[in-house]
CSV table of C-alpha atoms and ligand atoms in Angstrom, one decimal:
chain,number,residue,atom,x,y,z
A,18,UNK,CA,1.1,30.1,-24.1
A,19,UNK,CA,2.5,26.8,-22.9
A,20,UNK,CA,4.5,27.2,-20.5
A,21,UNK,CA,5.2,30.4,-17.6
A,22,UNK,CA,8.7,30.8,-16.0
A,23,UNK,CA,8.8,32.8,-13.0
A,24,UNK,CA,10.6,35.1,-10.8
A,25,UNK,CA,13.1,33.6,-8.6
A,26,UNK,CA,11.5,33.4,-5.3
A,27,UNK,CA,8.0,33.9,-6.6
A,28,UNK,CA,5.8,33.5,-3.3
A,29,UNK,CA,3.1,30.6,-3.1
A,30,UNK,CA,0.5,33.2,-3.1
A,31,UNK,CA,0.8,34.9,-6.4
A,32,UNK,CA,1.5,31.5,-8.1
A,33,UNK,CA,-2.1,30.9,-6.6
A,34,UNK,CA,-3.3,33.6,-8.5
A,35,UNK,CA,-1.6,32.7,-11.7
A,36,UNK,CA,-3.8,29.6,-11.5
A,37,UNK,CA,-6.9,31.0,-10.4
A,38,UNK,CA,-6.5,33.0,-13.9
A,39,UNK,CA,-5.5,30.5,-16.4
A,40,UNK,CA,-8.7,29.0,-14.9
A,41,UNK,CA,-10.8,31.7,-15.8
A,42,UNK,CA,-9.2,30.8,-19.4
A,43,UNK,CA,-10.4,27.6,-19.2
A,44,UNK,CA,-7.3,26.3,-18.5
A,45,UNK,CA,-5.3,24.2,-16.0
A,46,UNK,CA,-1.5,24.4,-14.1
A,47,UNK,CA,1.2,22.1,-13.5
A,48,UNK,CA,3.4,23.6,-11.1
A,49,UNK,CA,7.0,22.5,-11.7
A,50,UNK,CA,9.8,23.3,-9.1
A,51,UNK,CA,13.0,23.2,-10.4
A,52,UNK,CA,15.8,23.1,-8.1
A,53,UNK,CA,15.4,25.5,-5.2
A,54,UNK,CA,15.5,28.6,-7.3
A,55,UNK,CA,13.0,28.3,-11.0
A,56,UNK,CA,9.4,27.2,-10.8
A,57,UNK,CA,8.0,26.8,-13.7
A,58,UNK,CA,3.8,26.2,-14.6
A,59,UNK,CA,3.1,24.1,-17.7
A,60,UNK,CA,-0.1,25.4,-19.0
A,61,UNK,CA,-2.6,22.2,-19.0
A,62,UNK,CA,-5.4,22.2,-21.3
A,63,UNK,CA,-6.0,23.7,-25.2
A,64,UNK,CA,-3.4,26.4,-25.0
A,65,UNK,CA,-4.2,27.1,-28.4
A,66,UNK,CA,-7.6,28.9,-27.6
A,67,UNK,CA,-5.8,31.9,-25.4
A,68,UNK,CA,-5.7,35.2,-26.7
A,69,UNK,CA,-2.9,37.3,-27.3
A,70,UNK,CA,-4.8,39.9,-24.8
A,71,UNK,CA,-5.2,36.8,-22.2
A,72,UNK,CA,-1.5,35.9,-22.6
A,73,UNK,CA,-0.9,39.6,-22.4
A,74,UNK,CA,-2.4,39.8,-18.6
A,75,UNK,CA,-0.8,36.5,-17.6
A,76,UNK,CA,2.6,38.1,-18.4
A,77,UNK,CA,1.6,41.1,-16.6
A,78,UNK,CA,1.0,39.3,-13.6
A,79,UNK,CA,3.4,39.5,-10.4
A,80,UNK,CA,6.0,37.1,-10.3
A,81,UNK,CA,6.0,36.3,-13.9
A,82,UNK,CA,9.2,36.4,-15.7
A,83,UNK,CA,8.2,34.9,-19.1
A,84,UNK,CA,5.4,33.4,-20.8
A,85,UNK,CA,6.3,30.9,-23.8
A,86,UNK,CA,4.6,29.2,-26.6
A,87,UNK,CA,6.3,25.7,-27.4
A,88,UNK,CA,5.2,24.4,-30.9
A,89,UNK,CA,6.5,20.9,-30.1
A,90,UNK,CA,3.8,18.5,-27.9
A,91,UNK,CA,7.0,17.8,-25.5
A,92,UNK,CA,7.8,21.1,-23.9
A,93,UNK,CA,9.7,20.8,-20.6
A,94,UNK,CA,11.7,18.6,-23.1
A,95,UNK,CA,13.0,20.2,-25.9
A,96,UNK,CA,15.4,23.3,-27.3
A,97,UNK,CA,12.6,25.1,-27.5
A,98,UNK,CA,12.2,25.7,-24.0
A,99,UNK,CA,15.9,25.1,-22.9
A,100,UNK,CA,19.0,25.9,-25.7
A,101,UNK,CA,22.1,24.9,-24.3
A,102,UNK,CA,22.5,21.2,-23.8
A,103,UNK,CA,21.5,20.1,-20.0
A,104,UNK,CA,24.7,18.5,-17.8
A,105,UNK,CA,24.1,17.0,-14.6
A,106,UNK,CA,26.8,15.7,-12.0
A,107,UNK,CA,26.8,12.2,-10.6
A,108,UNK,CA,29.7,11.9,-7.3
A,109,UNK,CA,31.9,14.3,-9.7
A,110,UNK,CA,30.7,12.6,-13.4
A,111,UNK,CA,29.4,15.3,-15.6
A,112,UNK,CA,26.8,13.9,-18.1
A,113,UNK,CA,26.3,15.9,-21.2
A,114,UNK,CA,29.2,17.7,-20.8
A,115,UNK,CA,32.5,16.8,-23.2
A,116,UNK,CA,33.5,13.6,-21.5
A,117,UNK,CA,31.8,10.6,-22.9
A,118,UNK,CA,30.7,8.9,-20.1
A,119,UNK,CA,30.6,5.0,-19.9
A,120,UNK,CA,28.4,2.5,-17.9
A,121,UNK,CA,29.6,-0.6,-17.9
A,122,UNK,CA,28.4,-3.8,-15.8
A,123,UNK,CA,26.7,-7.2,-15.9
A,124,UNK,CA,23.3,-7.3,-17.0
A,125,UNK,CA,21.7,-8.6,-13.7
A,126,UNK,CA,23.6,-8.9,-10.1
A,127,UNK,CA,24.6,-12.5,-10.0
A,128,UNK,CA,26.8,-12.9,-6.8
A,129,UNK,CA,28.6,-11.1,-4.9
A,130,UNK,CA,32.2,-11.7,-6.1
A,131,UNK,CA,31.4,-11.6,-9.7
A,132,UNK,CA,30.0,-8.4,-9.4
A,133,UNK,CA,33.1,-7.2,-7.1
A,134,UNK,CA,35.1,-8.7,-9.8
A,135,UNK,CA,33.4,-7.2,-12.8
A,136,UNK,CA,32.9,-3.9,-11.5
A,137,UNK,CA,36.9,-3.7,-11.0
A,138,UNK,CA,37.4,-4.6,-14.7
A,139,UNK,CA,35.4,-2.1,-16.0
A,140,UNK,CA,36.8,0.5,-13.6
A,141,UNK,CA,40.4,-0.6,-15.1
A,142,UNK,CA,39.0,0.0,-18.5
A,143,UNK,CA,37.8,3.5,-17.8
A,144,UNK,CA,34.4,3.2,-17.3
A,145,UNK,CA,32.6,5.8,-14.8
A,146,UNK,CA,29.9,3.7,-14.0
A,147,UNK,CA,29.0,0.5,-12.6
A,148,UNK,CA,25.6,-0.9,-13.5
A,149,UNK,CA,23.7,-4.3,-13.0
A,150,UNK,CA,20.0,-5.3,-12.7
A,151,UNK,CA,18.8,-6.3,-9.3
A,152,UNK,CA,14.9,-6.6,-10.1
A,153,UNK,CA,15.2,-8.1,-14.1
A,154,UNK,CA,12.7,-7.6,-16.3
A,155,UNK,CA,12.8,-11.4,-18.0
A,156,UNK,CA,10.6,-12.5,-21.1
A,157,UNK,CA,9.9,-15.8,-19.0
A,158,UNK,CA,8.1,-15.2,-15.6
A,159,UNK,CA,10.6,-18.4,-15.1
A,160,UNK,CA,13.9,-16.8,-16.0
A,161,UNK,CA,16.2,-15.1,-13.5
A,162,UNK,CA,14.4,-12.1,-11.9
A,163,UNK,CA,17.0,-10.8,-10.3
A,164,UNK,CA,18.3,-10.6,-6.4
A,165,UNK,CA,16.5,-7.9,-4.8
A,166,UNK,CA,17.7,-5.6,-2.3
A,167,UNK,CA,20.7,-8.0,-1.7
A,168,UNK,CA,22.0,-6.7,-5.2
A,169,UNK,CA,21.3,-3.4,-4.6
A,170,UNK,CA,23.6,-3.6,-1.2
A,171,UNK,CA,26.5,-5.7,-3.9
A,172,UNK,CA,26.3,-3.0,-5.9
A,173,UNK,CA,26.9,-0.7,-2.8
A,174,UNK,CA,29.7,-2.4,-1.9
A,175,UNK,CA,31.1,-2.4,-6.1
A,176,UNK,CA,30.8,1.5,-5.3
A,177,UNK,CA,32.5,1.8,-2.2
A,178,UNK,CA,35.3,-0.9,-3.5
A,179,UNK,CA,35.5,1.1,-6.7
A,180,UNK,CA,34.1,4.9,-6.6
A,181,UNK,CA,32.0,3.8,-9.5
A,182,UNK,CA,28.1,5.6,-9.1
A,183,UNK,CA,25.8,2.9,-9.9
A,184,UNK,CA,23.2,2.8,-12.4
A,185,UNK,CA,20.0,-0.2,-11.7
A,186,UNK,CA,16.7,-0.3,-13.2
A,187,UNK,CA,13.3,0.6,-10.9
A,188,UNK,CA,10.6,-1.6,-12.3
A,189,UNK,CA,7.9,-1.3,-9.9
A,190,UNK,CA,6.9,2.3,-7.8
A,191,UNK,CA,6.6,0.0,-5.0
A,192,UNK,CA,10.5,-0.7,-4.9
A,193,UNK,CA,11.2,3.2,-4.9
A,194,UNK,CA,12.5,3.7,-1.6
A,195,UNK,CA,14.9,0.4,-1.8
A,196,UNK,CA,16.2,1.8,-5.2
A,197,UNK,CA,16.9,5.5,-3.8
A,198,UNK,CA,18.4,3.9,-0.9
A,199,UNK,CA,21.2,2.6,-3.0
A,200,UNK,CA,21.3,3.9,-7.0
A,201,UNK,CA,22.7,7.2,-8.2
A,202,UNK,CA,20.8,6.9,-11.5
A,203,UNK,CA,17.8,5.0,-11.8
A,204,UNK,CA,17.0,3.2,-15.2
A,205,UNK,CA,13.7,3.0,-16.2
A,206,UNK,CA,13.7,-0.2,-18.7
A,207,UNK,CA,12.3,-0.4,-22.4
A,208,UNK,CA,9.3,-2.3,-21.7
A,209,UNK,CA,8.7,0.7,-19.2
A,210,UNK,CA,9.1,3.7,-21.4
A,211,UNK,CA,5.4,4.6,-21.4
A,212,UNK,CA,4.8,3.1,-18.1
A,213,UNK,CA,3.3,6.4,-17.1
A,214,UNK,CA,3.0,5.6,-13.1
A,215,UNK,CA,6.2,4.6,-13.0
A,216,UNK,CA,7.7,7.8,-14.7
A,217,UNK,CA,5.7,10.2,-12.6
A,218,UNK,CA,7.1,8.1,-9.3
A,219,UNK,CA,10.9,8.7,-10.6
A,220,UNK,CA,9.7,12.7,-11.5
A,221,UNK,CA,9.2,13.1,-7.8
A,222,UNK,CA,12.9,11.8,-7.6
A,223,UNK,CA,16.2,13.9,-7.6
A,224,UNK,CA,18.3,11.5,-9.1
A,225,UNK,CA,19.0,11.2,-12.4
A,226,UNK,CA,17.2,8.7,-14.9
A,227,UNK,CA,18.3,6.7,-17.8
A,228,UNK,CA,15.0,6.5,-19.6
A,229,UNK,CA,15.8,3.7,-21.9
A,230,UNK,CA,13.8,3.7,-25.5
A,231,UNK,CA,10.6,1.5,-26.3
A,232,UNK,CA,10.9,-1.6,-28.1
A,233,UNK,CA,8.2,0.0,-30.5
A,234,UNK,CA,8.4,3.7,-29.7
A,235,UNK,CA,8.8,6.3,-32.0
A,236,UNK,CA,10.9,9.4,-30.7
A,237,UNK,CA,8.1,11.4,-30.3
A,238,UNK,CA,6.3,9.0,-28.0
A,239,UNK,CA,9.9,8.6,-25.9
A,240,UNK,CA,10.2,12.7,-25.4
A,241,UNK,CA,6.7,12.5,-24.3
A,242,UNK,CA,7.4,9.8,-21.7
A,243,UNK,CA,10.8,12.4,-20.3
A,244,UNK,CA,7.6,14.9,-20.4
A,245,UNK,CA,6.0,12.8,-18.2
A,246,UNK,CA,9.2,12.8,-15.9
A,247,UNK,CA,10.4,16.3,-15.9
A,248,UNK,CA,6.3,17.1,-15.5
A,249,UNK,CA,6.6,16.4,-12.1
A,250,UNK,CA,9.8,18.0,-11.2
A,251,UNK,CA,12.7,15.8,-12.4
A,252,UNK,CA,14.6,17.7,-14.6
A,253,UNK,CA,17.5,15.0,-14.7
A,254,UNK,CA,16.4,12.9,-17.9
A,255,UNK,CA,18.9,10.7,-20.0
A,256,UNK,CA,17.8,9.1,-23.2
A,257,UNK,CA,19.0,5.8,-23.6
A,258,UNK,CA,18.9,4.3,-27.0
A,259,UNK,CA,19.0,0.5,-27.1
A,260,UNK,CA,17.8,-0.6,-30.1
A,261,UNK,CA,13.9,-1.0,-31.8
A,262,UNK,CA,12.1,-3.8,-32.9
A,263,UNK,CA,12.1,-3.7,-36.7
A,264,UNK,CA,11.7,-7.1,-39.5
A,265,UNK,CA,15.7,-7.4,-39.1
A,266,UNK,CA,16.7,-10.7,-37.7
A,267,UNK,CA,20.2,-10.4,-38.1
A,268,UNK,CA,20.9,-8.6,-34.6
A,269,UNK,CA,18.5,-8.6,-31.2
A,270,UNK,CA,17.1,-5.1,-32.2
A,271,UNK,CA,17.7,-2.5,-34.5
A,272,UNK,CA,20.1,-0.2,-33.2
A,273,UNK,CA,18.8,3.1,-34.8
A,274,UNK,CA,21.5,5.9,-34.5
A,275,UNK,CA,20.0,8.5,-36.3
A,276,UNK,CA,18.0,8.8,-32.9
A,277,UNK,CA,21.1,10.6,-31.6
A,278,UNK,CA,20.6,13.6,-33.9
A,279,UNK,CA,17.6,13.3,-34.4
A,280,UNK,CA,17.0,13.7,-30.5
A,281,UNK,CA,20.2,16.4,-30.6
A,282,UNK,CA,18.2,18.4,-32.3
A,283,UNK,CA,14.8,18.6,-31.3
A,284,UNK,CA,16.2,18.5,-26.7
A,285,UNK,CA,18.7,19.3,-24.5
A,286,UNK,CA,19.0,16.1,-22.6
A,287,UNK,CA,21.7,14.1,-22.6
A,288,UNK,CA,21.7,11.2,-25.1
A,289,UNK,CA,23.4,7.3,-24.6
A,290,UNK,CA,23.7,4.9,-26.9
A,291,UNK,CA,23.3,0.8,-25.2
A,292,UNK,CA,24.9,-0.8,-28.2
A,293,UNK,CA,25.0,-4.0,-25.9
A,294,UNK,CA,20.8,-4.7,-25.9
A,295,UNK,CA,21.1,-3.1,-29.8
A,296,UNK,CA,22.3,-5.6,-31.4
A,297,UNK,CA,22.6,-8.6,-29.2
A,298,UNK,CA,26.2,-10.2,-29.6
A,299,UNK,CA,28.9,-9.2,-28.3
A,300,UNK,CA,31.3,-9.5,-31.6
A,301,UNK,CA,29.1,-6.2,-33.0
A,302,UNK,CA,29.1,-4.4,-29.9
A,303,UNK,CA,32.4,-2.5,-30.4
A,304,UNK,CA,31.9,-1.6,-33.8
A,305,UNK,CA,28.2,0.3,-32.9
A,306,UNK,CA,29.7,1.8,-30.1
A,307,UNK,CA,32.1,3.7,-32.2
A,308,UNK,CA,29.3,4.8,-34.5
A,309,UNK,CA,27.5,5.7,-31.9
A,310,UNK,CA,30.0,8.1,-30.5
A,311,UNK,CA,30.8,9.6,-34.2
A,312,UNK,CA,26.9,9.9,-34.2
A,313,UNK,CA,27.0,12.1,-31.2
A,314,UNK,CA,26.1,10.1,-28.2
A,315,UNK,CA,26.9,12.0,-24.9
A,316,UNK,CA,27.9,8.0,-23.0
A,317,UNK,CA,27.1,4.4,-23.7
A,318,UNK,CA,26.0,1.6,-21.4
A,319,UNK,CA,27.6,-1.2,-22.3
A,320,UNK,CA,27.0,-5.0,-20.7
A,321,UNK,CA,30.4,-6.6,-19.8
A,322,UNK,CA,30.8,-10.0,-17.8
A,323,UNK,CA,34.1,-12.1,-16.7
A,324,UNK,CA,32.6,-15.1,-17.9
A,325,UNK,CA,30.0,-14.3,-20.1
A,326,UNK,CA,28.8,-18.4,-21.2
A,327,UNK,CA,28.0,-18.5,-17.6
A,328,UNK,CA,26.2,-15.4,-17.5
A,329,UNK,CA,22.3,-15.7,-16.0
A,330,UNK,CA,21.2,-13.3,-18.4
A,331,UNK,CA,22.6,-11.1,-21.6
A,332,UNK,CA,26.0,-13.2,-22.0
A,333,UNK,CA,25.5,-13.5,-26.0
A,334,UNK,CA,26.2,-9.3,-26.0
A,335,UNK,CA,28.2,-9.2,-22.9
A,336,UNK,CA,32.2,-8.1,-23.7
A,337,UNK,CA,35.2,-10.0,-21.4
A,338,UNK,CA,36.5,-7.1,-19.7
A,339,UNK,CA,39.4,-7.6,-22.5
A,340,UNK,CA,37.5,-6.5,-25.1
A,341,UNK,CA,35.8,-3.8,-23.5
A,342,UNK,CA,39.2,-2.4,-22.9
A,343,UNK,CA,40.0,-2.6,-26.3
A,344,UNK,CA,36.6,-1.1,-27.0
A,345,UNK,CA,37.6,2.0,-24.5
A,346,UNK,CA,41.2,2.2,-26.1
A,347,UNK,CA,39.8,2.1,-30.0
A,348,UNK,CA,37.2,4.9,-29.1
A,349,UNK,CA,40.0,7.8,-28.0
A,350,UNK,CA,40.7,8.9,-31.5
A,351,UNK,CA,36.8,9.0,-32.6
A,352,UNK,CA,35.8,10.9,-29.6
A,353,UNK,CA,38.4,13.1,-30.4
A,354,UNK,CA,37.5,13.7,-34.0
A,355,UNK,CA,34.3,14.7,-33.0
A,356,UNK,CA,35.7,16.8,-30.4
A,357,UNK,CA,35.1,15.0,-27.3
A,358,UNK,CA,37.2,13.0,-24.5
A,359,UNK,CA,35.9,9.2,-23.4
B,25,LIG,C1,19.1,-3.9,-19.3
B,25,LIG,O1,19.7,-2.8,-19.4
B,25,LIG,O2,19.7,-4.9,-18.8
B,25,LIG,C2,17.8,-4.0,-19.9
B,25,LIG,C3,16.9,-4.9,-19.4
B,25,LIG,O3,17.6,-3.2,-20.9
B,25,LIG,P1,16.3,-2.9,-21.8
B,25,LIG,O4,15.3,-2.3,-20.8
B,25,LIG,O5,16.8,-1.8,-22.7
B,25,LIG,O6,15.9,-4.1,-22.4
B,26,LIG,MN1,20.6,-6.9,-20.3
């Protein structure tokens, strides 16, 4: 018994006494709202202790629609729990459904025109979503960090201007309310992946999140970290794979792309593909984002700049909004093949 879905409606009262019982088993609740109509207790503690007698009285219990054992350590998480792929809309964008959906954008915010500028291109192309980092998570403490809440309010405008929904990455809990104020899906970096504070912060959220994969993190420890997220009532999780660190020095990262069935297989969250941080220059970037849609991918976040020498950070892997056109144009017939629309 890991996990107990209940009634619509259930009142407050007999979830109280669901929990007063699983503590007589020795056992704890998590007490997950879902929307306005599921709620749904993850069973804390060793679940595999409980008797079929004891899970017998729990499903007899008032308000109790279903009691489930989930093999997998990531429960909230995977097709186990939930069969059918999970779609969410963004302003009208429906993610995991059969349109590939693209984010496209500078790395970082840089200025107010080139972002206006940008954010046009990549509209042209077909993307359906403008991104850009205002708060940059650098290697350097002296590098670029990024332009704050005046990046946030460019990429505002970019939406306004362009209808694009904008994706940005929260780095710190304390920048929560700023990054509400103004995202429509909020990334959670690679170097935050098991940045367990901040994933519990964005749970608590009801916008989407791009949770973008560890630099060192196997899959397991990534579904555990969407645990973490959908734990605390977000349900909205998109995996984001952009490339591990392996002994390759030939590309930035390792782009592995067996992470999209891999990942197909064992949840029903919507995968991406960031072919862009992958492999690290832009001349590869095209060809990995075709795999990656033959692989399966549900969108890809691609970096894209109008001058890309010049850019403050990422220009190496960022495509002229030529190219990325190109890239949008080549990847009709593959989508298609594998029966999807970009
Ligand atoms: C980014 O998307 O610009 C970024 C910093 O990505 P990652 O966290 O994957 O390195
Ligand atoms: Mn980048």
């Amino acid at each position: 018994m890991d996990i107990i879905v209940l009634k619509p409606g259930t009142k407050k009262d007999h979830i109280r006494k669901i929990e007063k019982k699983l503590k007589t088993f020795g056992l704890g609740a998590n007490v997950v709202i879902k929307g306005t109509e599921r709620t749904i207790i993850g069973v804390k503690g060793d679940t595999s202790v409980v008797l079929p007698e004891q899970e017998d009285s729990i499903r007899a219990m008032e308000g109790v629609e279903e009691v489930m054992r989930i093999l997998k350590p990531f429960k909230l998480a995977s097709r186990e729990f939930k069969h059918a792929n999970s779609t969410f809309s963004v302003r009208g964008n429906k993610i995991g459904g059969k349109k590939i959906q693209v984010i496209a954008g500078p790395c970082a915010v840089e200025g107010r025109e080139i972002v206006l500028d940008i954010a046009k291109h990549v509209k042209r192309g077909g993307a359906s979503f403008i991104r850009g980092g205002a708060f940059k998570p650098r290697t350097s403490p002296y590098s670029f960090q990024g332009m704050g809440e005046e990046g946030l309010r460019i990429l505002k405008e970019a939406r306004e201007k362009t209808g694009l929904p904008v994706v940005t990455e929260l780095m710190d809990p304390r920048d929560m309310d700023v990054i509400q104020k103004y995202a429509d899906i909020i990334q959670i970096g690679a170097r935050n992946m098991q940045n367990f504070k901040l994933l519990l912060e964005v749970g608590l959220s009801k916008k989407p999140v791009v949770l973008k994969r560890g630099l060192c993190a196997t899959i397991k420890e990534w579904l555990m970290a969407a645990e973490y997220i959908m734990s605390n009532g977000n349900e909205k999780v998109i995996l984001c794979e952009r490339g591990i660190r392996t002994f390759e020095t030939a590309t930035r990262n390792t782009l592995d792309l067996s992470a999209v069935p891999v990942l197909k297989s064992q949840t029903h969250l919507p995968v991406m593909v960031d072919p862009s941080h992958g492999v690290g220059y832009a001349h590869l970037v095209i060809p990995m984002a075709k795999a990656a849609v033959a692989a399966g991918a549900d969108g890809l976040l691609v970096e894209v700049h109008t001058n890309p020498q010049e850019a403050f950070s990422d220009g190496e892997q960022s495509l002229p909004p030529v190219d990325f056109k190109r890239m949008m144009k080549e990847l009709k017939p593959i989508a298609a093949a594998v029966g999807r629309t970009i």
